[in-house]
mmCIF file of C-alpha atoms in Angstrom:
data_model
loop_
_atom_site.group_PDB
_atom_site.id
_atom_site.type_symbol
_atom_site.label_atom_id
_atom_site.label_comp_id
_atom_site.label_asym_id
_atom_site.label_seq_id
_atom_site.Cartn_x
_atom_site.Cartn_y
_atom_site.Cartn_z
ATOM 1 C CA MET A 1 61.639 -9.827 31.016
ATOM 2 C CA ALA A 2 58.914 -7.304 31.708
ATOM 3 C CA GLN A 3 60.211 -5.105 28.923
ATOM 4 C CA ALA A 4 60.263 -8.051 26.538
ATOM 5 C CA GLN A 5 56.653 -8.859 27.387
ATOM 6 C CA THR A 6 55.494 -5.286 26.848
ATOM 7 C CA ILE A 7 57.284 -5.127 23.520
ATOM 8 C CA SER A 8 55.844 -8.411 22.338
ATOM 9 C CA LYS A 9 52.232 -7.370 22.904
ATOM 10 C CA PRO A 10 51.931 -4.892 20.034
ATOM 11 C CA LEU A 11 53.745 -7.375 17.815
ATOM 12 C CA ASP A 12 51.169 -10.003 18.652
ATOM 13 C CA THR A 13 48.253 -7.676 17.958
ATOM 14 C CA SER A 14 49.699 -6.587 14.627
ATOM 15 C CA GLN A 15 50.264 -10.197 13.705
ATOM 16 C CA GLN A 16 46.675 -11.018 14.596
ATOM 17 C CA GLU A 17 45.430 -8.121 12.465
ATOM 18 C CA SER A 18 47.483 -9.336 9.515
ATOM 19 C CA GLU A 19 46.041 -12.809 9.920
ATOM 20 C CA LYS A 20 42.420 -11.639 9.732
ATOM 21 C CA PRO A 21 40.534 -13.484 6.992
ATOM 22 C CA ARG A 22 40.023 -11.527 3.813
ATOM 23 C CA ARG A 23 36.603 -10.969 2.346
ATOM 24 C CA PRO A 24 35.714 -13.849 0.033
ATOM 25 C CA PHE A 25 35.637 -13.204 -3.701
ATOM 26 C CA ARG A 26 32.102 -13.022 -5.050
ATOM 27 C CA TRP A 27 31.028 -12.948 -8.672
ATOM 28 C CA TYR A 28 28.035 -10.894 -7.596
ATOM 29 C CA ASN A 29 30.335 -7.946 -6.798
ATOM 30 C CA VAL A 30 31.980 -8.224 -10.223
ATOM 31 C CA PHE A 31 28.581 -8.138 -11.895
ATOM 32 C CA LEU A 32 27.511 -5.181 -9.747
ATOM 33 C CA TYR A 33 30.598 -3.114 -10.579
ATOM 34 C CA ALA A 34 30.273 -4.028 -14.253
ATOM 35 C CA MET A 35 26.689 -2.759 -14.298
ATOM 36 C CA LEU A 36 27.724 0.451 -12.522
ATOM 37 C CA LEU A 37 30.468 0.953 -15.105
ATOM 38 C CA VAL A 38 28.017 0.460 -17.969
ATOM 39 C CA PHE A 39 25.572 2.865 -16.345
ATOM 40 C CA THR A 40 28.309 5.482 -15.912
ATOM 41 C CA ILE A 41 29.426 5.173 -19.530
ATOM 42 C CA THR A 42 25.886 5.387 -20.907
ATOM 43 C CA SER A 43 25.138 8.386 -18.673
ATOM 44 C CA LEU A 44 28.305 10.400 -19.289
ATOM 45 C CA GLY A 45 29.035 9.156 -22.803
ATOM 46 C CA PRO A 46 26.505 11.359 -24.639
ATOM 47 C CA PHE A 47 27.577 14.430 -22.663
ATOM 48 C CA ILE A 48 31.280 13.817 -23.370
ATOM 49 C CA PHE A 49 30.584 13.238 -27.070
ATOM 50 C CA THR A 50 28.479 16.417 -27.263
ATOM 51 C CA PHE A 51 31.106 18.458 -25.423
ATOM 52 C CA LEU A 52 33.859 17.324 -27.785
ATOM 53 C CA SER A 53 31.620 17.788 -30.831
ATOM 54 C CA SER A 54 31.053 21.427 -29.877
ATOM 55 C CA PHE A 55 34.645 22.074 -30.976
ATOM 56 C CA LYS A 56 34.117 20.550 -34.455
ATOM 57 C CA THR A 57 33.624 22.540 -37.634
ATOM 58 C CA PHE A 58 30.368 22.569 -39.558
ATOM 59 C CA SER A 59 31.833 20.327 -42.264
ATOM 60 C CA HIS A 60 32.979 17.664 -39.762
ATOM 61 C CA ILE A 61 30.087 17.677 -37.296
ATOM 62 C CA LEU A 62 28.197 14.989 -39.246
ATOM 63 C CA ASP A 63 31.131 12.822 -40.309
ATOM 64 C CA TYR A 64 30.350 9.156 -40.842
ATOM 65 C CA PRO A 65 31.542 7.105 -39.144
ATOM 66 C CA PRO A 66 31.403 9.603 -36.291
ATOM 67 C CA THR A 67 34.652 10.583 -34.604
ATOM 68 C CA LEU A 68 35.066 11.333 -30.922
ATOM 69 C CA LEU A 69 37.912 13.839 -31.027
ATOM 70 C CA PRO A 70 37.523 16.997 -33.111
ATOM 71 C CA ASN A 71 39.991 17.411 -35.959
ATOM 72 C CA PRO A 72 40.622 20.258 -36.398
ATOM 73 C CA VAL A 73 39.707 21.872 -33.072
ATOM 74 C CA THR A 74 37.836 25.152 -33.497
ATOM 75 C CA TYR A 75 36.504 27.730 -31.053
ATOM 76 C CA ASP A 76 34.589 29.586 -33.721
ATOM 77 C CA ASN A 77 31.272 28.044 -32.647
ATOM 78 C CA PHE A 78 31.453 29.616 -29.189
ATOM 79 C CA ALA A 79 32.790 32.879 -30.588
ATOM 80 C CA ARG A 80 29.829 33.184 -32.955
ATOM 81 C CA LEU A 81 27.344 32.456 -30.181
ATOM 82 C CA ILE A 82 28.845 34.924 -27.707
ATOM 83 C CA SER A 83 29.009 37.641 -30.364
ATOM 84 C CA ASP A 84 25.299 37.208 -31.127
ATOM 85 C CA PRO A 85 23.224 39.743 -29.090
ATOM 86 C CA ASP A 86 20.128 37.560 -29.378
ATOM 87 C CA PHE A 87 21.946 34.584 -27.867
ATOM 88 C CA LEU A 88 23.093 36.648 -24.887
ATOM 89 C CA ARG A 89 19.527 37.903 -24.453
ATOM 90 C CA TRP A 90 18.239 34.327 -24.460
ATOM 91 C CA ILE A 91 20.674 33.414 -21.684
ATOM 92 C CA LEU A 92 19.513 36.444 -19.697
ATOM 93 C CA ASN A 93 15.865 35.510 -20.161
ATOM 94 C CA SER A 94 16.534 31.933 -19.062
ATOM 95 C CA GLY A 95 18.428 33.216 -16.023
ATOM 96 C CA ILE A 96 15.607 35.558 -14.996
ATOM 97 C CA TYR A 97 13.050 32.807 -15.516
ATOM 98 C CA ALA A 98 14.975 30.101 -13.647
ATOM 99 C CA VAL A 99 16.172 32.241 -10.730
ATOM 100 C CA SER A 100 12.736 33.788 -10.184
ATOM 101 C CA VAL A 101 10.974 30.432 -10.263
ATOM 102 C CA ALA A 102 13.520 28.862 -7.912
ATOM 103 C CA ALA A 103 13.336 31.734 -5.401
ATOM 104 C CA LEU A 104 9.536 31.933 -5.402
ATOM 105 C CA ASP A 105 9.098 28.172 -5.280
ATOM 106 C CA VAL A 106 11.398 27.948 -2.256
ATOM 107 C CA LEU A 107 9.544 30.775 -0.511
ATOM 108 C CA PHE A 108 5.990 29.592 -1.110
ATOM 109 C CA SER A 109 6.678 25.886 -0.687
ATOM 110 C CA ALA A 110 8.426 26.566 2.619
ATOM 111 C CA MET A 111 5.512 28.679 3.841
ATOM 112 C CA ALA A 112 2.963 26.096 2.700
ATOM 113 C CA GLY A 113 5.028 23.274 4.158
ATOM 114 C CA TYR A 114 5.220 25.029 7.521
ATOM 115 C CA ALA A 115 1.463 25.645 7.582
ATOM 116 C CA LEU A 116 0.553 22.088 6.576
ATOM 117 C CA SER A 117 3.034 20.395 8.891
ATOM 118 C CA ARG A 118 3.262 22.622 11.993
ATOM 119 C CA LEU A 119 -0.041 24.507 12.281
ATOM 120 C CA LYS A 120 -3.386 23.043 13.277
ATOM 121 C CA PHE A 121 -6.429 24.344 11.414
ATOM 122 C CA ARG A 122 -9.596 22.944 9.931
ATOM 123 C CA GLY A 123 -9.178 21.416 6.481
ATOM 124 C CA ARG A 124 -5.418 20.939 6.715
ATOM 125 C CA GLU A 125 -5.510 17.287 5.694
ATOM 126 C CA VAL A 126 -7.882 18.020 2.818
ATOM 127 C CA ILE A 127 -5.552 20.697 1.455
ATOM 128 C CA PHE A 128 -2.563 18.370 1.741
ATOM 129 C CA LEU A 129 -4.410 15.543 -0.031
ATOM 130 C CA ALA A 130 -5.470 17.972 -2.753
ATOM 131 C CA THR A 131 -1.818 18.958 -3.191
ATOM 132 C CA LEU A 132 -0.886 15.306 -3.601
ATOM 133 C CA ALA A 133 -3.729 14.827 -6.078
ATOM 134 C CA VAL A 134 -2.444 17.701 -8.224
ATOM 135 C CA MET A 135 0.881 15.865 -8.486
ATOM 136 C CA MET A 136 -0.938 13.013 -10.224
ATOM 137 C CA ILE A 137 -2.254 15.255 -13.033
ATOM 138 C CA PRO A 138 -0.016 15.187 -16.154
ATOM 139 C CA ALA A 139 1.449 18.595 -16.935
ATOM 140 C CA PRO A 140 0.205 18.762 -20.578
ATOM 141 C CA ILE A 141 -3.391 18.651 -19.339
ATOM 142 C CA THR A 142 -3.013 21.943 -17.462
ATOM 143 C CA ILE A 143 -1.038 23.806 -20.129
ATOM 144 C CA ILE A 144 -4.024 25.068 -22.161
ATOM 145 C CA PRO A 145 -5.988 26.326 -19.105
ATOM 146 C CA LYS A 146 -2.891 28.140 -17.851
ATOM 147 C CA PHE A 147 -2.359 29.738 -21.236
ATOM 148 C CA LEU A 148 -5.989 30.897 -21.403
ATOM 149 C CA ILE A 149 -5.646 32.485 -17.982
ATOM 150 C CA MET A 150 -2.433 34.285 -18.936
ATOM 151 C CA ASN A 151 -4.029 35.448 -22.175
ATOM 152 C CA SER A 152 -7.168 36.710 -20.432
ATOM 153 C CA VAL A 153 -5.126 38.924 -18.098
ATOM 154 C CA HIS A 154 -2.926 40.155 -20.986
ATOM 155 C CA LEU A 155 0.338 38.739 -19.670
ATOM 156 C CA VAL A 156 1.352 36.757 -22.756
ATOM 157 C CA ASN A 157 4.906 37.452 -23.938
ATOM 158 C CA THR A 158 6.029 38.758 -20.547
ATOM 159 C CA TYR A 159 8.148 37.413 -17.718
ATOM 160 C CA PHE A 160 5.021 37.171 -15.572
ATOM 161 C CA ALA A 161 3.510 34.671 -17.989
ATOM 162 C CA LEU A 162 6.573 32.486 -17.566
ATOM 163 C CA ILE A 163 6.915 32.750 -13.804
ATOM 164 C CA LEU A 164 3.446 32.983 -12.249
ATOM 165 C CA PRO A 165 2.038 29.547 -13.278
ATOM 166 C CA VAL A 166 5.066 27.614 -11.960
ATOM 167 C CA MET A 167 6.145 29.617 -8.909
ATOM 168 C CA ALA A 168 4.655 27.081 -6.480
ATOM 169 C CA GLN A 169 5.007 23.397 -7.347
ATOM 170 C CA PRO A 170 3.074 20.614 -5.528
ATOM 171 C CA PHE A 171 6.144 18.381 -5.275
ATOM 172 C CA ALA A 172 8.094 21.163 -3.545
ATOM 173 C CA VAL A 173 5.274 21.586 -1.018
ATOM 174 C CA PHE A 174 5.185 17.829 -0.416
ATOM 175 C CA LEU A 175 8.954 17.752 0.100
ATOM 176 C CA MET A 176 8.850 20.593 2.624
ATOM 177 C CA VAL A 177 5.919 19.070 4.519
ATOM 178 C CA GLN A 178 7.655 15.727 4.903
ATOM 179 C CA PHE A 179 10.888 17.357 6.028
ATOM 180 C CA MET A 180 9.292 19.742 8.537
ATOM 181 C CA LYS A 181 7.172 17.018 10.104
ATOM 182 C CA SER A 182 10.311 15.458 11.583
ATOM 183 C CA LEU A 183 11.332 18.570 13.535
ATOM 184 C CA PRO A 184 10.570 18.432 17.287
ATOM 185 C CA ARG A 185 7.792 20.732 18.454
ATOM 186 C CA GLU A 186 9.770 21.650 21.544
ATOM 187 C CA LEU A 187 11.735 24.090 19.378
ATOM 188 C CA GLU A 188 8.611 26.126 18.647
ATOM 189 C CA GLU A 189 7.331 25.898 22.202
ATOM 190 C CA SER A 190 10.570 27.209 23.657
ATOM 191 C CA ALA A 191 10.642 30.036 21.104
ATOM 192 C CA MET A 192 7.049 30.982 21.974
ATOM 193 C CA LEU A 193 7.950 31.097 25.646
ATOM 194 C CA ASP A 194 10.629 33.621 24.730
ATOM 195 C CA GLY A 195 7.996 35.769 23.016
ATOM 196 C CA ALA A 196 8.793 34.926 19.391
ATOM 197 C CA SER A 197 6.070 35.374 16.790
ATOM 198 C CA ARG A 198 5.073 32.786 14.203
ATOM 199 C CA TRP A 199 7.037 34.598 11.508
ATOM 200 C CA THR A 200 10.124 34.775 13.731
ATOM 201 C CA ILE A 201 9.847 31.060 14.480
ATOM 202 C CA PHE A 202 9.451 30.290 10.796
ATOM 203 C CA THR A 203 12.372 32.401 9.595
ATOM 204 C CA GLN A 204 14.864 32.001 12.468
ATOM 205 C CA VAL A 205 14.084 28.529 13.867
ATOM 206 C CA ILE A 206 12.515 26.362 11.162
ATOM 207 C CA LEU A 207 14.198 27.545 7.957
ATOM 208 C CA PRO A 208 17.802 27.079 9.176
ATOM 209 C CA LEU A 209 16.958 23.476 10.105
ATOM 210 C CA VAL A 210 15.491 22.609 6.704
ATOM 211 C CA LYS A 211 18.297 24.071 4.599
ATOM 212 C CA PRO A 212 18.935 20.760 2.735
ATOM 213 C CA ALA A 213 15.300 20.608 1.664
ATOM 214 C CA LEU A 214 15.349 24.252 0.603
ATOM 215 C CA ILE A 215 18.411 23.686 -1.557
ATOM 216 C CA ALA A 216 16.866 20.541 -3.062
ATOM 217 C CA VAL A 217 13.723 22.486 -3.991
ATOM 218 C CA ALA A 218 15.818 25.333 -5.422
ATOM 219 C CA ILE A 219 17.870 22.987 -7.627
ATOM 220 C CA ILE A 220 14.823 21.089 -8.892
ATOM 221 C CA SER A 221 12.935 24.306 -9.638
ATOM 222 C CA PHE A 222 15.922 25.962 -11.298
ATOM 223 C CA GLN A 223 16.599 22.921 -13.450
ATOM 224 C CA GLY A 224 12.975 22.631 -14.543
ATOM 225 C CA ALA A 225 12.732 26.304 -15.532
ATOM 226 C CA TRP A 226 16.191 26.481 -17.134
ATOM 227 C CA ASN A 227 15.443 23.519 -19.424
ATOM 228 C CA ASP A 228 11.765 24.309 -19.998
ATOM 229 C CA PHE A 229 10.749 24.427 -23.645
ATOM 230 C CA LEU A 230 7.017 23.811 -24.030
ATOM 231 C CA TRP A 231 5.654 26.530 -21.735
ATOM 232 C CA PRO A 232 7.879 29.321 -23.139
ATOM 233 C CA LEU A 233 6.919 28.155 -26.628
ATOM 234 C CA LEU A 234 3.254 28.813 -25.846
ATOM 235 C CA VAL A 235 3.441 32.145 -24.017
ATOM 236 C CA LEU A 236 6.323 33.874 -25.829
ATOM 237 C CA ASN A 237 5.989 35.221 -29.353
ATOM 238 C CA SER A 238 8.854 37.685 -29.817
ATOM 239 C CA ARG A 239 12.477 36.808 -30.471
ATOM 240 C CA ASN A 240 13.931 39.042 -27.756
ATOM 241 C CA MET A 241 11.783 37.321 -25.090
ATOM 242 C CA TYR A 242 12.764 33.749 -25.985
ATOM 243 C CA THR A 243 14.569 31.593 -23.457
ATOM 244 C CA LEU A 244 17.717 29.685 -24.386
ATOM 245 C CA PRO A 245 16.122 26.289 -25.259
ATOM 246 C CA LEU A 246 13.536 28.050 -27.407
ATOM 247 C CA GLY A 247 15.959 30.445 -29.072
ATOM 248 C CA MET A 248 18.288 27.649 -30.126
ATOM 249 C CA PHE A 249 15.741 26.615 -32.754
ATOM 250 C CA PHE A 250 16.687 29.683 -34.773
ATOM 251 C CA TYR A 251 19.763 27.733 -35.833
ATOM 252 C CA LYS A 252 17.497 25.188 -37.477
ATOM 253 C CA SER A 253 15.756 26.042 -40.758
ATOM 254 C CA ALA A 254 13.771 24.229 -43.426
ATOM 255 C CA TYR A 255 16.838 23.772 -45.643
ATOM 256 C CA TYR A 256 19.754 23.103 -43.301
ATOM 257 C CA THR A 257 20.627 23.001 -39.626
ATOM 258 C CA GLU A 258 23.755 24.472 -38.071
ATOM 259 C CA TYR A 259 24.431 21.516 -35.821
ATOM 260 C CA ASN A 260 27.758 22.949 -34.725
ATOM 261 C CA LEU A 261 26.015 25.987 -33.227
ATOM 262 C CA LEU A 262 23.210 23.878 -31.773
ATOM 263 C CA ILE A 263 25.657 21.595 -29.997
ATOM 264 C CA ALA A 264 27.817 24.471 -28.787
ATOM 265 C CA GLY A 265 24.732 26.308 -27.553
ATOM 266 C CA SER A 266 23.527 23.212 -25.709
ATOM 267 C CA MET A 267 26.680 23.413 -23.607
ATOM 268 C CA PHE A 268 25.466 26.748 -22.246
ATOM 269 C CA ASN A 269 22.244 24.985 -21.354
ATOM 270 C CA THR A 270 23.906 21.987 -19.688
ATOM 271 C CA ILE A 271 27.089 23.113 -17.948
ATOM 272 C CA PRO A 272 25.359 25.537 -15.497
ATOM 273 C CA MET A 273 23.260 22.664 -14.197
ATOM 274 C CA PHE A 274 26.351 20.488 -13.720
ATOM 275 C CA ILE A 275 28.086 23.261 -11.800
ATOM 276 C CA LEU A 276 25.030 23.973 -9.662
ATOM 277 C CA PHE A 277 24.500 20.318 -8.815
ATOM 278 C CA PHE A 278 28.119 19.546 -7.952
ATOM 279 C CA ILE A 279 28.335 22.595 -5.679
ATOM 280 C CA PHE A 280 25.195 21.703 -3.725
ATOM 281 C CA GLN A 281 25.024 17.938 -4.288
ATOM 282 C CA ARG A 282 25.482 17.139 -0.581
ATOM 283 C CA TYR A 283 22.485 19.250 0.409
ATOM 284 C CA PHE A 284 20.434 18.060 -2.541
ATOM 285 C CA ILE A 285 20.944 14.362 -1.785
ATOM 286 C CA GLU A 286 20.436 14.897 1.941
ATOM 287 C CA GLY A 287 17.212 16.809 1.400
ATOM 288 C CA ALA A 288 15.738 14.344 -1.096
ATOM 289 C CA THR A 289 16.652 11.191 0.832
ATOM 290 C CA SER A 290 15.663 12.588 4.222
ATOM 291 C CA ALA A 291 12.214 13.548 2.974
ATOM 292 C CA ALA A 292 11.770 10.120 1.394
ATOM 293 C CA VAL A 293 12.768 8.250 4.557
ATOM 294 C CA LYS A 294 10.820 10.472 6.910
ATOM 295 C CA GLY A 295 7.733 10.314 4.712
#
């Protein structure tokens, strides 16, 4: 009898679990999933259409009505781009520009964020408010003054003209300040008791704890520089110095446009960002949301 009772207990619990009431059907959930599906299609649809169109020939790229699948499939567009020395130089220039801006923005924003969030000095709040105020200024307003400065120091048509004006962004500083404010001060106090300097605390204690914010700043800075068009258009005037978005306009003339090469070239401008985001998406989302909540 005892064995029968012990055997019947798990049967009773499993029966109770199977008899749990199911979640009621709600039309609100259907509407929500339908909207998410529409949003996904409208977001990924243009990219999928562009990716498939990059394999179309010049004579079929503007077919009407437009077709989704290429017929015939050709790889000649990518072969022509890769065999063009200027195109490879444009990719190199974009890489130097984007990597330099991302690295310098991470470095300076982290240093500024540490100073504005962890150190106590006169005028700290004023500097932070001024940083926030700069975020409110539209970028086109500052383009002409930045160009005049670069021209006055004879840096036009150089990598320095591209990198120096955007190597420290106010939003990156704001993000780092909000993230570092949440760290307990006991970490610094214990490190100081062990004889660590400010630089040691910054590099070996603070930076490892704000890695999500650092990666978020790096991705945002890299994406902004990699896709930048207006600033390189102003400060670059030679073909071998053009970045990829700017150089792609050489495939557009007054008489005809090689849309097949433009679309294929845009894949080189888009796919690296997809790869970068999907590799570091966990850190990017964590850094952006944590700073928003903690702020």
